[in-house]
Coordinates of C-alpha atoms and ligand atoms in Angstrom, one line a residue:
L13 CA -46.6 31.5 -14.4
T14 CA -48.5 28.5 -16.2
T15 CA -44.6 26.7 -16.1
F16 CA -44.9 27.3 -12.7
K17 CA -48.0 25.8 -11.4
W18 CA -46.8 22.7 -12.8
L19 CA -43.7 21.9 -12.0
W20 CA -45.5 22.5 -8.1
R21 CA -47.5 20.4 -9.0
L22 CA -44.9 17.7 -10.4
T23 CA -42.8 18.6 -7.0
Y24 CA -46.6 17.9 -5.3
L25 CA -47.4 14.9 -6.7
S26 CA -43.3 13.2 -6.8
A27 CA -43.1 13.1 -3.2
L28 CA -47.4 12.3 -2.5
G29 CA -45.6 9.8 -4.1
A30 CA -42.0 9.0 -2.3
I31 CA -44.3 8.7 0.6
G32 CA -46.7 6.7 -1.2
A33 CA -43.7 4.2 -1.3
V34 CA -42.5 4.5 2.2
I35 CA -46.1 3.6 3.0
Y36 CA -46.4 0.7 1.2
A37 CA -42.3 -0.6 1.8
V38 CA -43.4 -0.1 5.7
Y39 CA -47.1 -2.3 5.5
E40 CA -44.9 -4.8 3.4
D41 CA -42.4 -5.2 5.9
R42 CA -44.3 -5.7 9.2
N43 CA -47.3 -8.2 6.8
P44 CA -45.1 -10.3 5.3
Q45 CA -46.9 -13.5 3.4
P46 CA -47.2 -17.1 5.3
Q47 CA -44.2 -19.0 4.5
V48 CA -43.5 -22.4 2.8
Q49 CA -41.6 -24.9 5.1
P50 CA -38.5 -26.6 3.9
D51 CA -39.3 -29.4 1.4
P52 CA -36.9 -32.4 3.2
T53 CA -37.8 -33.9 -0.1
K54 CA -35.9 -31.3 -2.3
K55 CA -32.8 -30.3 -2.9
T56 CA -30.5 -28.5 0.5
L57 CA -28.6 -25.5 -0.5
V58 CA -25.9 -24.7 1.7
V59 CA -24.8 -20.6 1.4
L60 CA -21.9 -19.6 3.6
G61 CA -21.7 -15.6 3.9
T62 CA -24.8 -12.5 4.5
G63 CA -22.0 -10.1 2.6
W64 CA -23.0 -8.7 -1.3
G65 CA -22.4 -11.9 -2.9
S66 CA -24.8 -14.3 -1.1
V67 CA -27.4 -12.2 -0.3
S68 CA -27.9 -11.2 -3.6
L69 CA -27.9 -14.7 -4.5
L70 CA -30.6 -15.1 -1.5
K71 CA -33.0 -11.9 -2.1
K72 CA -33.0 -13.5 -5.9
L73 CA -34.2 -17.2 -5.5
D74 CA -37.0 -19.2 -6.4
T75 CA -36.6 -20.2 -2.4
E76 CA -39.4 -23.0 -2.1
N77 CA -37.4 -24.9 -4.9
Y78 CA -35.0 -26.2 -2.6
N79 CA -34.0 -26.0 1.1
V80 CA -31.8 -23.5 1.6
V81 CA -29.3 -22.9 4.8
V82 CA -27.7 -20.0 5.4
I83 CA -24.0 -20.3 8.4
S84 CA -22.8 -16.6 8.8
P85 CA -20.7 -15.7 11.8
R86 CA -23.0 -12.7 11.4
N87 CA -26.2 -11.8 11.6
Y88 CA -26.8 -9.3 8.9
F89 CA -25.8 -8.0 5.6
L90 CA -23.7 -4.8 6.1
F91 CA -23.6 -1.9 3.5
T92 CA -20.0 -1.9 3.6
P93 CA -19.9 1.9 0.9
L94 CA -21.2 3.9 3.9
L95 CA -18.9 1.7 6.3
P96 CA -16.2 5.3 6.6
S97 CA -18.9 6.9 7.4
C98 CA -19.1 4.9 10.8
T99 CA -15.7 5.7 11.6
T100 CA -16.5 9.5 13.0
G101 CA -19.8 9.2 13.3
L102 CA -21.1 11.3 10.7
I103 CA -23.7 7.1 10.3
E104 CA -23.9 5.1 13.1
H105 CA -23.3 1.5 12.6
R106 CA -27.3 0.2 12.8
S107 CA -28.0 2.3 9.8
I108 CA -26.3 0.4 7.5
M109 CA -26.8 -3.2 8.6
E110 CA -30.0 -4.8 7.6
P111 CA -30.1 -8.3 10.0
V112 CA -31.0 -11.0 7.4
R113 CA -33.5 -13.0 9.3
S114 CA -35.9 -10.0 8.2
I115 CA -34.4 -10.5 4.8
F116 CA -35.4 -13.8 5.3
Q117 CA -38.6 -13.2 6.0
H118 CA -39.9 -12.5 3.1
R119 CA -38.7 -15.0 0.8
K120 CA -41.6 -17.3 -0.6
A121 CA -40.1 -20.8 1.5
A122 CA -38.5 -20.1 4.9
V123 CA -35.1 -20.1 5.0
K124 CA -32.1 -21.8 7.6
F125 CA -30.0 -19.8 9.4
Y126 CA -27.7 -20.7 11.6
E127 CA -25.0 -17.9 13.5
A128 CA -21.6 -19.8 12.7
E129 CA -17.9 -19.8 11.0
A130 CA -17.8 -22.7 8.7
S131 CA -14.3 -24.0 9.8
S132 CA -13.9 -26.8 7.3
V133 CA -16.0 -28.2 3.6
D134 CA -15.1 -32.2 3.2
P135 CA -16.5 -31.6 -0.5
D136 CA -15.8 -35.9 -0.4
R137 CA -19.0 -36.5 2.2
K138 CA -20.8 -33.1 0.9
V139 CA -20.7 -31.7 4.6
V140 CA -19.6 -28.4 6.1
I141 CA -18.2 -27.8 9.4
I142 CA -19.5 -25.5 11.5
T143 CA -17.9 -24.0 14.8
D144 CA -20.4 -21.3 17.4
N145 CA -17.6 -18.9 18.1
S146 CA -20.3 -15.9 19.3
E147 CA -19.3 -15.3 23.7
I148 CA -22.6 -17.4 24.1
Q149 CA -22.5 -20.7 23.7
G150 CA -25.1 -23.8 24.3
D151 CA -23.9 -27.3 24.6
T152 CA -22.9 -27.8 20.8
S153 CA -21.0 -25.3 19.2
Q154 CA -19.9 -27.7 16.2
T155 CA -22.0 -29.1 13.8
E156 CA -21.9 -30.7 10.6
I157 CA -24.2 -29.9 7.9
P158 CA -25.0 -31.8 4.9
Y159 CA -25.2 -30.4 1.6
D160 CA -26.4 -31.4 -2.3
M161 CA -24.9 -27.4 -3.7
L162 CA -22.7 -25.3 -1.5
V163 CA -22.5 -21.9 -2.7
V164 CA -18.8 -20.3 -1.4
G165 CA -19.3 -16.4 0.0
V166 CA -17.1 -15.9 2.4
G167 CA -15.4 -13.2 1.4
A168 CA -11.8 -11.8 2.0
E169 CA -10.1 -10.5 5.4
N170 CA -7.4 -8.2 5.5
A171 CA -4.3 -8.6 4.1
T172 CA -1.1 -7.5 6.4
F173 CA 2.0 -9.0 4.5
G174 CA 2.7 -10.8 7.4
I175 CA 4.8 -6.7 8.5
P176 CA 5.8 -7.2 11.7
G177 CA 3.4 -5.7 14.2
V178 CA 0.6 -5.4 12.1
R179 CA -2.2 -7.3 13.7
E180 CA -0.9 -6.0 17.4
N181 CA -1.3 -2.5 16.5
S182 CA -3.3 -0.9 13.8
C183 CA -6.8 -0.9 13.2
F184 CA -8.6 -2.7 10.1
L185 CA -11.4 -1.1 8.1
K186 CA -13.5 -4.2 7.3
E187 CA -16.2 -5.1 9.8
I188 CA -19.2 -2.7 11.5
G189 CA -16.8 -3.6 14.8
D190 CA -13.3 -2.2 13.4
A191 CA -16.0 1.1 12.8
Q192 CA -16.9 1.3 16.5
L193 CA -13.0 0.8 17.3
I194 CA -11.7 3.1 15.3
R195 CA -14.6 5.8 16.4
K196 CA -13.3 5.3 20.5
K197 CA -9.6 5.4 19.7
I198 CA -10.4 8.5 17.7
M199 CA -11.8 10.8 20.4
D200 CA -8.8 8.6 22.6
C201 CA -6.5 10.0 21.1
V202 CA -8.0 13.2 21.0
E203 CA -9.4 13.1 24.4
T204 CA -5.7 12.2 25.7
A205 CA -4.0 14.9 23.8
A206 CA -6.3 17.8 25.7
F207 CA -5.0 16.3 28.4
K208 CA -3.7 18.1 31.4
G209 CA 0.1 18.3 30.8
Q210 CA 0.3 16.9 28.7
T211 CA 3.8 17.6 26.1
E212 CA 3.5 18.9 23.0
E213 CA 5.6 16.4 21.5
E214 CA 2.8 13.9 22.6
I215 CA -0.3 15.9 21.1
K216 CA 1.5 16.0 18.1
R217 CA 2.1 11.6 18.4
L218 CA -1.2 11.4 20.0
L219 CA -3.3 13.5 16.9
H220 CA -1.6 11.9 14.0
M221 CA -3.7 9.8 12.5
V222 CA -1.4 7.7 10.1
V223 CA -3.4 5.4 7.3
V224 CA -1.8 2.9 5.3
G225 CA -2.9 1.7 2.0
G226 CA -4.0 4.6 -1.4
G227 CA -7.0 2.4 -2.6
P228 CA -10.3 3.4 -1.9
T229 CA -10.6 2.4 1.4
G230 CA -7.6 4.2 2.7
V231 CA -8.8 7.2 0.7
E232 CA -12.0 7.4 1.4
F233 CA -11.4 6.9 5.6
A234 CA -8.8 9.7 5.3
G235 CA -10.8 12.4 3.8
E236 CA -14.0 11.4 6.2
L237 CA -11.4 11.2 9.1
Q238 CA -10.1 15.5 8.2
D239 CA -14.2 16.3 7.4
F240 CA -14.2 15.3 11.5
F241 CA -11.6 17.2 12.6
E242 CA -12.3 20.2 10.2
Q243 CA -16.0 20.2 11.3
D244 CA -16.4 18.6 14.9
I245 CA -13.1 19.0 16.1
K246 CA -12.3 22.5 15.6
R247 CA -15.2 23.4 16.9
L248 CA -15.7 21.5 20.1
V249 CA -11.6 21.1 21.0
P250 CA -10.2 24.3 19.9
E251 CA -6.7 24.2 22.0
I252 CA -5.5 20.8 20.1
A253 CA -7.5 21.3 16.9
D254 CA -4.8 22.5 14.6
R255 CA -2.4 19.9 15.7
C256 CA -4.6 17.2 14.2
K257 CA -2.9 15.5 11.3
V258 CA -3.8 13.2 8.7
T259 CA -1.3 11.1 6.6
L260 CA -1.9 8.2 4.1
I261 CA 0.6 6.6 2.9
E262 CA 0.8 4.3 -0.6
A263 CA 3.5 1.6 -1.8
L264 CA 2.5 2.6 -5.4
P265 CA 3.4 6.5 -7.5
N266 CA -0.1 7.5 -6.9
V267 CA -3.4 6.6 -4.7
L268 CA -6.2 5.1 -6.3
P269 CA -4.4 3.1 -9.1
S270 CA -7.9 2.0 -10.1
F271 CA -8.8 5.1 -11.0
S272 CA -8.5 7.0 -14.0
R273 CA -5.2 9.9 -14.4
Q274 CA -7.5 12.8 -14.3
L275 CA -9.0 11.4 -10.8
I276 CA -6.5 10.2 -9.7
E277 CA -4.7 13.8 -9.7
Y278 CA -7.8 15.8 -8.5
T279 CA -7.7 13.8 -5.1
E280 CA -4.1 14.5 -5.0
N281 CA -4.5 17.9 -5.8
T282 CA -8.0 17.4 -3.3
F283 CA -5.3 16.0 -0.1
K284 CA -2.9 18.7 -0.2
E285 CA -5.4 21.6 -0.2
E286 CA -7.1 20.1 2.8
K287 CA -3.7 19.7 4.4
I288 CA -3.8 15.8 4.3
D289 CA 0.0 14.7 4.0
V290 CA 0.2 11.5 1.3
L291 CA 3.2 10.0 1.1
T292 CA 3.5 8.0 -2.0
K293 CA 6.4 5.1 -2.6
T294 CA 6.6 4.7 0.9
M295 CA 6.5 1.7 2.1
V296 CA 5.2 0.0 5.6
K297 CA 8.5 -2.8 6.5
N298 CA 7.6 -2.4 10.5
V299 CA 4.7 -0.9 12.9
S300 CA 5.5 -0.6 16.6
D301 CA 2.4 0.5 19.3
K302 CA 3.6 4.2 18.7
T303 CA 5.4 4.3 15.3
V304 CA 5.6 2.7 11.6
E305 CA 9.0 2.3 9.9
A306 CA 8.1 2.8 6.0
V307 CA 11.1 2.3 2.9
A308 CA 10.2 6.1 1.3
T309 CA 12.1 5.9 -2.6
R310 CA 13.0 9.7 -3.3
P311 CA 12.3 10.8 -6.5
D312 CA 16.6 10.1 -7.7
G313 CA 15.4 6.2 -6.5
T314 CA 17.3 6.3 -3.4
K315 CA 16.1 4.8 -0.6
E316 CA 15.7 6.1 3.1
T317 CA 14.0 4.8 6.0
I318 CA 11.2 7.0 7.9
T319 CA 9.9 6.2 11.3
I320 CA 6.5 8.4 11.2
P321 CA 5.0 8.8 15.2
Y322 CA 1.4 8.5 15.5
G323 CA -1.4 8.4 17.6
L324 CA -3.8 5.6 15.5
L325 CA -2.9 3.7 12.7
V326 CA -5.5 2.5 10.7
W327 CA -4.5 -0.6 8.2
A328 CA -5.9 -0.5 4.8
T329 CA -3.9 -2.7 2.3
G330 CA -6.7 -5.3 0.7
N331 CA -7.7 -7.9 0.9
A332 CA -6.5 -11.9 1.8
V333 CA -7.7 -15.4 1.1
R334 CA -9.8 -16.3 4.8
P335 CA -8.9 -19.9 6.3
I336 CA -11.7 -21.8 5.0
V337 CA -11.2 -20.6 1.5
K338 CA -7.6 -22.1 1.6
D339 CA -9.1 -25.3 3.3
L340 CA -10.9 -26.0 0.6
I341 CA -8.3 -25.1 -2.1
S342 CA -6.3 -27.7 -0.1
K343 CA -8.9 -29.9 -1.1
I344 CA -9.2 -29.8 -4.2
A345 CA -6.6 -30.7 -7.0
A346 CA -7.6 -28.5 -9.2
Q347 CA -6.9 -25.7 -6.8
K348 CA -3.3 -26.4 -6.7
D349 CA -2.1 -23.2 -8.5
S350 CA -5.0 -21.1 -6.9
R351 CA -3.2 -18.1 -4.8
R352 CA -5.9 -15.3 -4.5
G353 CA -9.0 -17.1 -4.0
L354 CA -11.1 -20.1 -5.5
A355 CA -10.9 -20.3 -9.2
V356 CA -14.1 -20.5 -10.8
N357 CA -15.1 -21.2 -14.5
E358 CA -17.9 -18.8 -16.3
Y359 CA -20.8 -20.2 -13.9
L360 CA -19.3 -19.8 -11.1
V361 CA -18.5 -23.6 -10.4
V362 CA -15.3 -24.2 -8.5
Q363 CA -13.3 -25.4 -10.6
G364 CA -12.3 -29.1 -10.0
T365 CA -16.3 -29.7 -8.4
R366 CA -19.6 -30.0 -9.9
D367 CA -21.6 -29.1 -6.9
I368 CA -19.7 -25.6 -4.9
W369 CA -20.4 -22.1 -6.6
A370 CA -18.4 -19.4 -5.7
V371 CA -19.2 -15.6 -5.2
G372 CA -17.6 -11.7 -4.4
D373 CA -14.0 -11.4 -2.8
C374 CA -13.5 -15.1 -2.6
A375 CA -13.7 -15.5 -6.3
V376 CA -11.1 -15.7 -8.7
A377 CA -13.4 -15.1 -11.8
G378 CA -10.9 -12.1 -13.6
Y379 CA -13.1 -9.2 -12.5
A380 CA -12.0 -6.8 -9.2
P381 CA -13.2 -7.7 -5.8
T382 CA -16.2 -4.9 -5.1
A383 CA -19.4 -4.8 -4.0
Q384 CA -20.7 -4.8 -7.2
V385 CA -19.4 -7.5 -8.7
A386 CA -20.1 -9.6 -5.6
A387 CA -24.0 -8.4 -6.3
Q388 CA -24.0 -9.5 -10.0
E389 CA -22.6 -13.0 -9.9
G390 CA -24.9 -13.5 -7.2
N391 CA -27.7 -12.4 -9.0
F392 CA -25.9 -14.3 -11.8
L393 CA -26.3 -17.2 -10.1
A394 CA -29.7 -17.4 -8.2
R395 CA -30.9 -16.5 -12.2
L396 CA -28.8 -20.2 -12.7
F397 CA -30.3 -22.1 -10.1
N398 CA -34.2 -20.6 -10.5
N399 CA -33.5 -22.4 -14.1
M400 CA -32.0 -25.3 -12.9
A401 CA -34.9 -26.5 -10.5
K402 CA -37.7 -25.0 -13.3
T403 CA -35.4 -27.3 -15.7
E404 CA -35.7 -30.5 -12.8
A405 CA -39.8 -29.9 -12.9
L406 CA -39.9 -30.0 -16.6
E407 CA -38.1 -32.7 -16.9
A408 CA -39.4 -34.8 -14.6
R409 CA -43.1 -33.8 -15.9
I410 CA -42.3 -35.0 -19.3
H411 CA -40.8 -38.0 -18.6
E412 CA -44.0 -38.8 -16.2
L413 CA -45.8 -37.4 -19.3
S414 CA -43.6 -40.3 -21.7
S415 CA -44.7 -43.0 -19.1
S416 CA -48.6 -42.1 -19.2
L417 CA -48.3 -42.2 -22.5
N418 CA -46.5 -45.3 -23.1
L419 CA -48.6 -46.9 -20.6
K420 CA -52.5 -46.3 -21.6
P421 CA -51.7 -45.6 -25.0
G422 CA -55.2 -43.6 -26.9
T423 CA -56.0 -41.6 -23.5
N424 CA -55.8 -38.4 -24.0
S425 CA -52.4 -39.2 -26.0
A426 CA -52.8 -35.7 -28.2
D427 CA -53.2 -33.1 -25.1
A428 CA -50.3 -35.2 -23.0
A429 CA -48.1 -35.2 -26.8
R430 CA -49.3 -31.5 -26.9
E431 CA -47.6 -31.0 -23.3
I432 CA -44.4 -32.1 -24.0
E433 CA -44.4 -30.3 -26.7
E434 CA -44.8 -27.1 -24.6
C435 CA -42.2 -28.5 -21.7
E436 CA -39.3 -28.9 -24.1
R437 CA -40.2 -25.7 -25.8
K438 CA -39.9 -24.2 -22.4
L439 CA -37.2 -26.3 -21.6
R440 CA -34.6 -25.5 -24.7
R441 CA -35.4 -22.1 -23.5
I442 CA -34.5 -22.5 -20.1
K443 CA -31.6 -24.5 -20.5
D444 CA -30.3 -21.6 -22.5
I445 CA -28.5 -19.9 -19.7
K446 CA -25.5 -17.4 -21.0
P447 CA -22.1 -17.6 -18.9
F448 CA -21.7 -14.8 -16.1
H449 CA -20.7 -11.7 -18.0
Y450 CA -20.4 -8.6 -15.9
T451 CA -21.8 -5.5 -16.4
H452 CA -19.0 -2.7 -15.1
Q453 CA -21.2 0.2 -14.1
G454 CA -18.3 2.6 -12.9
S455 CA -16.5 2.9 -9.6
L456 CA -17.4 6.3 -6.8
A457 CA -15.7 7.1 -4.0
Y458 CA -15.8 10.4 -1.3
I459 CA -12.9 12.1 -0.9
G460 CA -13.5 14.9 1.9
S461 CA -14.8 17.9 1.8
E462 CA -18.1 17.5 0.3
K463 CA -16.3 16.2 -2.9
A464 CA -16.4 13.0 -5.6
V465 CA -14.5 11.6 -7.9
A466 CA -16.4 8.7 -9.9
D467 CA -15.1 6.8 -13.3
V468 CA -19.2 5.3 -15.1
S469 CA -18.8 3.8 -17.8
W470 CA -21.5 5.3 -20.5
W471 CA -21.6 3.5 -23.6
N472 CA -18.5 1.6 -24.4
G473 CA -16.3 4.5 -22.5
N474 CA -16.1 6.2 -19.7
I475 CA -16.5 9.8 -18.1
A476 CA -14.8 11.0 -15.6
S477 CA -16.2 13.9 -13.1
H478 CA -14.7 15.0 -9.5
G479 CA -15.7 17.8 -7.0
S480 CA -19.8 19.0 -5.0
M481 CA -21.7 17.9 -7.9
T482 CA -20.4 14.2 -7.7
Y483 CA -20.5 14.2 -4.6
L484 CA -24.0 14.7 -4.9
F485 CA -24.3 12.0 -7.6
W486 CA -22.3 9.8 -4.9
R487 CA -24.9 10.5 -1.8
S488 CA -27.9 10.1 -3.8
A489 CA -26.4 6.7 -5.5
Y490 CA -25.4 5.2 -2.4
L491 CA -28.7 6.1 -0.7
S492 CA -30.3 4.4 -2.9
M493 CA -28.9 1.5 -3.1
C494 CA -28.8 1.1 0.5
F495 CA -30.7 -2.4 1.0
S496 CA -34.0 -1.3 2.6
T497 CA -36.5 1.6 2.7
R498 CA -35.6 1.5 6.7
N499 CA -31.6 1.5 5.5
R500 CA -32.6 4.6 3.3
L501 CA -34.5 6.3 5.6
L502 CA -31.5 6.2 9.1
V503 CA -29.4 7.1 6.9
S504 CA -31.2 10.1 5.4
I505 CA -31.4 11.6 9.2
D506 CA -28.1 10.5 10.4
W507 CA -26.8 12.7 7.5
L508 CA -29.2 15.4 8.5
K509 CA -28.6 14.8 11.9
S510 CA -24.5 15.8 11.8
K511 CA -25.2 18.3 9.2
M512 CA -27.5 20.3 11.9
F513 CA -25.9 19.4 15.4
G514 CA -22.5 18.3 14.5
R515 CA -21.0 14.4 14.8
D516 CA -21.9 12.9 18.2
I517 CA -18.2 12.7 19.6
S518 CA -19.0 11.2 22.8
R519 CA -17.5 7.8 23.4
E520 CA -19.1 5.1 24.6
Ligands
FAD169 P1 -18.7 -10.0 2.6 O1 -19.3 -8.6 2.0 O2 -17.3 -9.4 3.1 O3 -19.1 -11.0 3.1 C1 -18.4 -12.4 3.0 C2 -19.6 -12.8 4.2 O4 -19.6 -14.0 4.4 C3 -19.9 -11.8 5.6 O5 -21.6 -12.0 5.7 C4 -19.0 -12.6 6.8 O6 -19.1 -12.5 8.1 C5 -19.1 -14.4 6.4 N1 -18.4 -15.3 6.6 C6 -16.7 -15.1 6.8 N2 -15.6 -15.6 7.1 C7 -16.9 -16.9 7.0 C8 -16.8 -19.2 7.7 N3 -16.1 -19.0 7.9 N4 -18.5 -19.3 7.2 C9 -19.5 -18.5 6.7 N5 -19.2 -17.0 6.6 C10 -18.7 -16.6 6.4 N6 -17.3 -2.1 -3.0 C11 -17.7 -1.5 -4.0 O7 -18.2 -2.2 -5.0 N7 -18.2 -0.2 -3.9 C12 -17.8 0.3 -2.7 O8 -18.1 1.4 -2.8 C13 -17.1 -0.1 -1.6 N8 -16.9 0.3 -0.5 C14 -15.9 -0.7 0.2 C15 -16.0 0.3 1.4 C16 -15.3 -0.5 2.3 C17 -14.4 0.5 4.3 C18 -14.8 -1.8 2.4 C19 -14.4 -2.8 3.4 C20 -15.1 -2.6 1.0 C21 -15.8 -1.5 -0.2 N9 -15.8 -2.1 -1.2 C22 -17.1 -1.4 -2.3 C23 -16.1 -4.1 -1.1 C24 -16.7 -4.7 -1.3 O9 -17.1 -4.5 -0.2 C25 -16.4 -6.1 -1.6 O10 -15.9 -6.5 -2.1 C26 -17.4 -7.4 -0.4 O11 -17.9 -7.0 0.5 C27 -17.7 -8.7 -1.3 O12 -18.7 -9.0 -0.7 P2 -18.5 -10.8 -0.7 O13 -19.8 -10.6 -0.5 O14 -17.7 -11.7 -1.5 O15 -18.1 -10.4 0.7
NAI170 P1 -6.3 -1.9 -2.3 O1 -6.1 -3.4 -2.5 O2 -7.7 -1.3 -4.0 O3 -5.4 -1.1 -2.3 C1 -4.8 -1.3 -1.3 C2 -3.2 -0.3 -1.1 O4 -2.4 -0.5 0.1 C3 -2.3 -0.9 -2.7 O5 -2.9 0.8 -3.4 C4 -1.1 -1.1 -2.1 O6 -0.2 -0.3 -3.3 C5 -1.1 -0.1 -0.8 N1 -0.3 -1.5 0.1 C6 0.1 -3.2 0.2 N2 0.9 -2.6 0.9 C7 1.4 -1.6 1.5 C8 2.7 -1.4 2.2 N3 3.4 -2.4 3.4 N4 2.7 0.3 2.6 C9 2.1 0.9 2.1 N5 1.1 0.7 1.1 C10 0.8 -0.2 1.1 O7 -7.6 -1.6 -1.2 P2 -8.4 -1.2 -0.3 O8 -9.1 0.1 -0.3 O9 -8.7 -1.5 0.5 O10 -9.8 -2.0 -1.8 C11 -10.2 -3.7 -1.7 C12 -11.5 -3.9 -2.9 O11 -12.5 -2.8 -2.3 C13 -10.9 -2.7 -4.4 O12 -11.4 -3.9 -4.8 C14 -11.6 -1.8 -3.9 O13 -12.4 -1.5 -5.8 C15 -12.5 -1.7 -3.0 N6 -13.4 -1.0 -2.7 C16 -14.0 0.1 -3.4 C17 -14.7 1.5 -2.8 C18 -15.1 2.1 -3.8 O14 -15.7 2.4 -4.8 N7 -15.5 3.4 -3.0 C19 -14.8 1.1 -1.8 C20 -13.5 1.0 -0.9 C21 -13.3 -0.4 -1.2

């Protein structure tokens, strides 16, 4: 009984603590401290992008040390790990978006933000040319932004490998707009298939959802889609539900190539049980408005061309370099061999430059293009820039004290000498910043039917886990990683709402 009492008290106190934390977070969010205005005598730090790399940097940067200017066509941060859940309406898209202006209002000094695309960088003149490509344009839609220091965190675009018909006929899954389009198209296919008089062949085509690319994006999306058919379409559109089919096409011999063998097998078996067709060793070569053409390698090594009709095609074959990055590469002699992004050194400085850094998917630092890497790189740059600012301030102070010692010998010289010594001690400690080192915490992926797979780093090894408990771990890990208390609350409500009432299948 006593144990039970203590457990109850502990639960009660934790619940009170959680409510208190939420109230405090809301209060803090609504009452930001007054901000220092930018100081034109300080260096201008221009940051391109508002994704994982750039926002992690901006979150930890002491903005009062620089004039910070942020440029991005997206005025929000997107929590990409939960993007596949938005394609079926399990989570509403705004729940995983955080406006950057509300992030910046909590920084000590004001941050200037321009919603625009950086269209080119001139490293000789140290300017970025920015273009407003939004729907509404004013008198000026292109201008130059000078910089002293530049951070490129523009991410990557979708790889299509020049395969004909991909751009015209398929949906990608990288941005909020992509998820919204997929959500609309799924329901369009379902409603069109349910139209009176539709032929059996056409119903089958319309309800065949093909996903190309068996990396984590393709696998998570295929899992979410099958859940949607099982949990909601079966209940709401029963007359056609048995014809809904998901097929995942992968060029390599297995899906999830970056996960351990055991988890690959578990995923493929789970997909088999869930009736998701997995076509491995199958490479898509051509796409038309209603079919994909692929070359499949049979077990005996022979190749066969197959044509697969589809209603919805989602293309998830990884990353390609953005035009702005290609443009910058072409302007830096030391980058002439860079193919996958900007080659950076161990301090993330773009090779061949002194004042340009790169983070995330657009930087080639020897790591996988993941949010985890981008976030750690952003945090590292924040520490580096904070230290650089402190170093400059200390060096200026030492210079000032040394000059005063030389000018007025005897006056307070002992105090000044002591302060110089103290500054030099601090300087030695600050200057000793180690190169960037990535710590891999593990890989997680949702595979549908309330199951997940996880390769978690443990000491010097790796623990592979899968199943329903891993799914709970996946949910709690991503909930805690959401950007803000607001995001956490909205995502929790969405999960609860979908559990209670099902997903909202209305097509906007
Ligand atoms: P991004 O986050 O893509 O941000 C790039 C920013 O640059 C954006 O704000 C964009 O608008 C802006 N930009 C683009 N062009 C320009 C320009 N010309 N000028 C200025 N700004 C520009 N990784 C994980 O570790 N775990 C996961 O679970 C996971 N899940 C994912 C799920 C999906 C569906 C996807 C697509 C990716 C997922 N990733 C995950 C990968 C992760 O999202 C990326 O590695 C990460 O977003 C890279 O961060 P970034 O800052 O380099 O780029
Ligand atoms: P990816 O590069 O990981 O996988 C793309 C897959 O498409 C590859 O396996 C490739 O063999 C296949 N492919 C390429 N061309 C093809 C063709 N013509 N026909 C058939 N298959 C073809 O890309 P993805 O999944 O978009 O991931 C990008 C990055 O984001 C990765 O680094 C990934 O780790 C990360 N990410 C991580 C997630 C997680 O940890 N849960 C979720 C989503 C992405």
